[in-house]
């Protein structure tokens, strides 16, 4: 995908990673699923955020979350993915770790110039429910296992 503001520049993996990290951070802050944030951003919002990610990564992440809440009309929910069952795990992956998980998965399923569409498809997939369930092992499976699960629509 090319940058919408600078058509001679391609969106890099690092820019995708930053946007995925901010999706995760925003979703946790407002207690919503990642898919909610992606859905509210829409295709144009995702393209815009990918295109300005190189600049936004210099900002305080809390400022970016607040800006996204205002810009996309994000509302508070009641989903807390960080609540885990101590019998299964005591470790919740960080927003940056999950941003990397999603960026790798999106990169592995993106063809040609379909980055925004791939982001929407991945976050809308039922595989995300498994990946975001930190009581299971789906989030730390190797990237190729997550990709295969996404393509087969099941773990």
Short mmCIF file of C-alpha atoms in Angstrom, two decimals:
data_model
loop_
_atom_site.label_atom_id
_atom_site.label_comp_id
_atom_site.label_asym_id
_atom_site.label_seq_id
_atom_site.Cartn_x
_atom_site.Cartn_y
_atom_site.Cartn_z
CA UNK A 1 0.00 0.00 0.00
CA UNK A 2 1.23 3.47 -0.75
CA UNK A 3 1.04 6.36 1.66
CA UNK A 4 -2.05 8.42 0.84
CA UNK A 5 -0.18 11.68 1.47
CA UNK A 6 3.10 10.70 -0.19
CA UNK A 7 2.24 8.33 -3.08
CA UNK A 8 5.91 7.59 -3.74
CA UNK A 9 6.28 5.99 -0.27
CA UNK A 10 5.15 2.49 0.64
CA UNK A 11 3.68 1.71 4.05
CA UNK A 12 6.30 -0.24 6.00
CA UNK A 13 5.93 -3.11 8.45
CA UNK A 14 6.86 -0.72 11.28
CA UNK A 15 3.96 1.56 10.38
CA UNK A 16 1.59 -1.41 10.30
CA UNK A 17 2.99 -2.56 13.65
CA UNK A 18 2.42 0.88 15.20
CA UNK A 19 -1.20 0.97 14.03
CA UNK A 20 -1.84 -2.58 15.34
CA UNK A 21 -0.24 -1.61 18.65
CA UNK A 22 -2.45 1.47 18.88
CA UNK A 23 -5.55 -0.57 18.00
CA UNK A 24 -4.70 -2.90 20.88
CA UNK A 25 -3.91 -0.07 23.28
CA UNK A 26 -7.08 1.83 22.38
CA UNK A 27 -9.29 -1.25 22.65
CA UNK A 28 -7.91 -2.03 26.10
CA UNK A 29 -8.29 1.59 27.23
CA UNK A 30 -11.97 1.72 26.27
CA UNK A 31 -12.65 -1.93 27.17
CA UNK A 32 -13.78 -2.95 23.69
CA UNK A 33 -12.68 -5.62 21.23
CA UNK A 34 -10.08 -4.73 18.63
CA UNK A 35 -12.65 -5.31 15.90
CA UNK A 36 -14.80 -2.53 17.36
CA UNK A 37 -11.95 -0.03 17.01
CA UNK A 38 -11.13 -1.20 13.47
CA UNK A 39 -14.80 -1.06 12.47
CA UNK A 40 -15.22 2.48 13.77
CA UNK A 41 -12.07 3.62 11.98
CA UNK A 42 -13.25 2.26 8.65
CA UNK A 43 -11.22 1.93 5.50
CA UNK A 44 -10.40 5.63 5.20
CA UNK A 45 -9.41 5.96 8.86
CA UNK A 46 -7.10 2.94 8.67
CA UNK A 47 -5.47 4.25 5.48
CA UNK A 48 -4.99 7.64 7.14
CA UNK A 49 -3.51 6.18 10.32
CA UNK A 50 -1.13 3.95 8.36
CA UNK A 51 -0.03 6.99 6.38
CA UNK A 52 0.69 9.14 9.45
CA UNK A 53 2.06 6.35 11.67
CA UNK A 54 5.66 7.41 11.08
CA UNK A 55 4.84 10.76 12.68
CA UNK A 56 2.40 9.52 15.34
CA UNK A 57 4.86 7.03 16.79
CA UNK A 58 6.73 10.03 18.23
CA UNK A 59 3.69 11.09 20.25
CA UNK A 60 2.72 9.94 23.70
CA UNK A 61 0.60 6.81 23.12
CA UNK A 62 -2.07 8.10 25.52
CA UNK A 63 -2.45 11.19 23.33
CA UNK A 64 -2.98 8.97 20.30
CA UNK A 65 -5.60 6.93 22.16
CA UNK A 66 -7.43 10.11 23.18
CA UNK A 67 -7.27 11.46 19.63
CA UNK A 68 -8.64 8.20 18.22
CA UNK A 69 -11.47 8.19 20.78
CA UNK A 70 -12.51 11.67 19.64
CA UNK A 71 -11.86 11.23 15.93
CA UNK A 72 -13.71 7.91 15.57
CA UNK A 73 -16.38 8.37 18.24
CA UNK A 74 -15.19 5.40 20.28
CA UNK A 75 -17.32 4.56 23.30
CA UNK A 76 -16.53 2.83 26.56
CA UNK A 77 -17.40 -0.86 26.72
CA UNK A 78 -17.06 -3.66 29.25
CA UNK A 79 -14.66 -6.13 27.62
CA UNK A 80 -11.46 -6.63 29.61
CA UNK A 81 -9.11 -8.97 27.77
CA UNK A 82 -6.53 -8.54 30.53
CA UNK A 83 -8.61 -10.47 33.07
CA UNK A 84 -7.09 -13.92 33.05
CA UNK A 85 -7.72 -17.05 35.04
CA UNK A 86 -4.78 -17.54 37.42
CA UNK A 87 -5.14 -21.31 37.03
CA UNK A 88 -4.08 -21.02 33.40
CA UNK A 89 -1.74 -18.03 33.29
CA UNK A 90 -0.49 -15.14 35.30
CA UNK A 91 0.92 -13.27 32.35
CA UNK A 92 -0.94 -10.87 30.07
CA UNK A 93 0.94 -9.91 26.93
CA UNK A 94 1.59 -6.22 26.49
CA UNK A 95 -0.05 -4.03 23.87
CA UNK A 96 3.23 -3.91 21.98
CA UNK A 97 3.51 -7.70 21.98
CA UNK A 98 -0.02 -8.06 20.65
CA UNK A 99 0.59 -5.33 18.09
CA UNK A 100 3.47 -7.41 16.77
CA UNK A 101 1.33 -10.58 16.70
CA UNK A 102 -1.36 -8.88 14.64
CA UNK A 103 1.10 -7.05 12.37
CA UNK A 104 2.82 -10.35 11.52
CA UNK A 105 -0.50 -12.07 10.84
CA UNK A 106 -1.74 -9.21 8.67
CA UNK A 107 1.56 -9.11 6.75
CA UNK A 108 1.42 -12.83 6.10
CA UNK A 109 -2.07 -12.71 4.55
CA UNK A 110 -1.78 -9.42 2.65
CA UNK A 111 -1.43 -9.62 -1.11
CA UNK A 112 -0.46 -6.76 -3.39
CA UNK A 113 -2.00 -3.47 -2.25
CA UNK A 114 -4.75 -4.86 0.02
CA UNK A 115 -3.31 -3.85 3.39
CA UNK A 116 -6.38 -2.03 4.75
CA UNK A 117 -8.69 -4.83 3.60
CA UNK A 118 -6.40 -7.39 5.25
CA UNK A 119 -6.49 -5.46 8.52
CA UNK A 120 -10.28 -5.46 8.43
CA UNK A 121 -10.47 -9.17 7.56
CA UNK A 122 -8.02 -10.25 10.24
CA UNK A 123 -9.64 -8.25 13.03
CA UNK A 124 -13.12 -9.41 11.96
CA UNK A 125 -12.05 -13.06 11.99
CA UNK A 126 -13.18 -15.40 14.79
CA UNK A 127 -9.49 -16.30 15.12
CA UNK A 128 -9.07 -13.01 17.00
CA UNK A 129 -11.27 -14.29 19.81
CA UNK A 130 -8.82 -17.16 20.26
CA UNK A 131 -5.75 -14.95 19.96
CA UNK A 132 -7.17 -12.45 22.45
CA UNK A 133 -8.01 -15.18 24.97
CA UNK A 134 -4.83 -15.07 27.05
CA UNK A 135 -5.89 -18.17 28.96
CA UNK A 136 -5.09 -20.14 25.81
CA UNK A 137 -1.88 -20.48 23.84
CA UNK A 138 -3.09 -18.98 20.56
CA UNK A 139 -1.41 -15.60 21.01
CA UNK A 140 2.08 -17.06 21.38
CA UNK A 141 1.83 -19.70 18.68
CA UNK A 142 4.34 -19.26 15.85
CA UNK A 143 3.26 -16.87 13.11
CA UNK A 144 2.83 -19.64 10.54
CA UNK A 145 0.41 -21.46 12.88
CA UNK A 146 -1.65 -18.30 13.33
CA UNK A 147 -1.64 -17.71 9.58
CA UNK A 148 -2.78 -21.26 8.89
CA UNK A 149 -5.50 -20.91 11.54
CA UNK A 150 -6.68 -17.67 9.94
CA UNK A 151 -6.75 -19.21 6.45
CA UNK A 152 -8.61 -22.30 7.77
CA UNK A 153 -10.84 -20.15 9.99
CA UNK A 154 -10.02 -22.26 13.05
CA UNK A 155 -7.19 -23.26 15.37
#
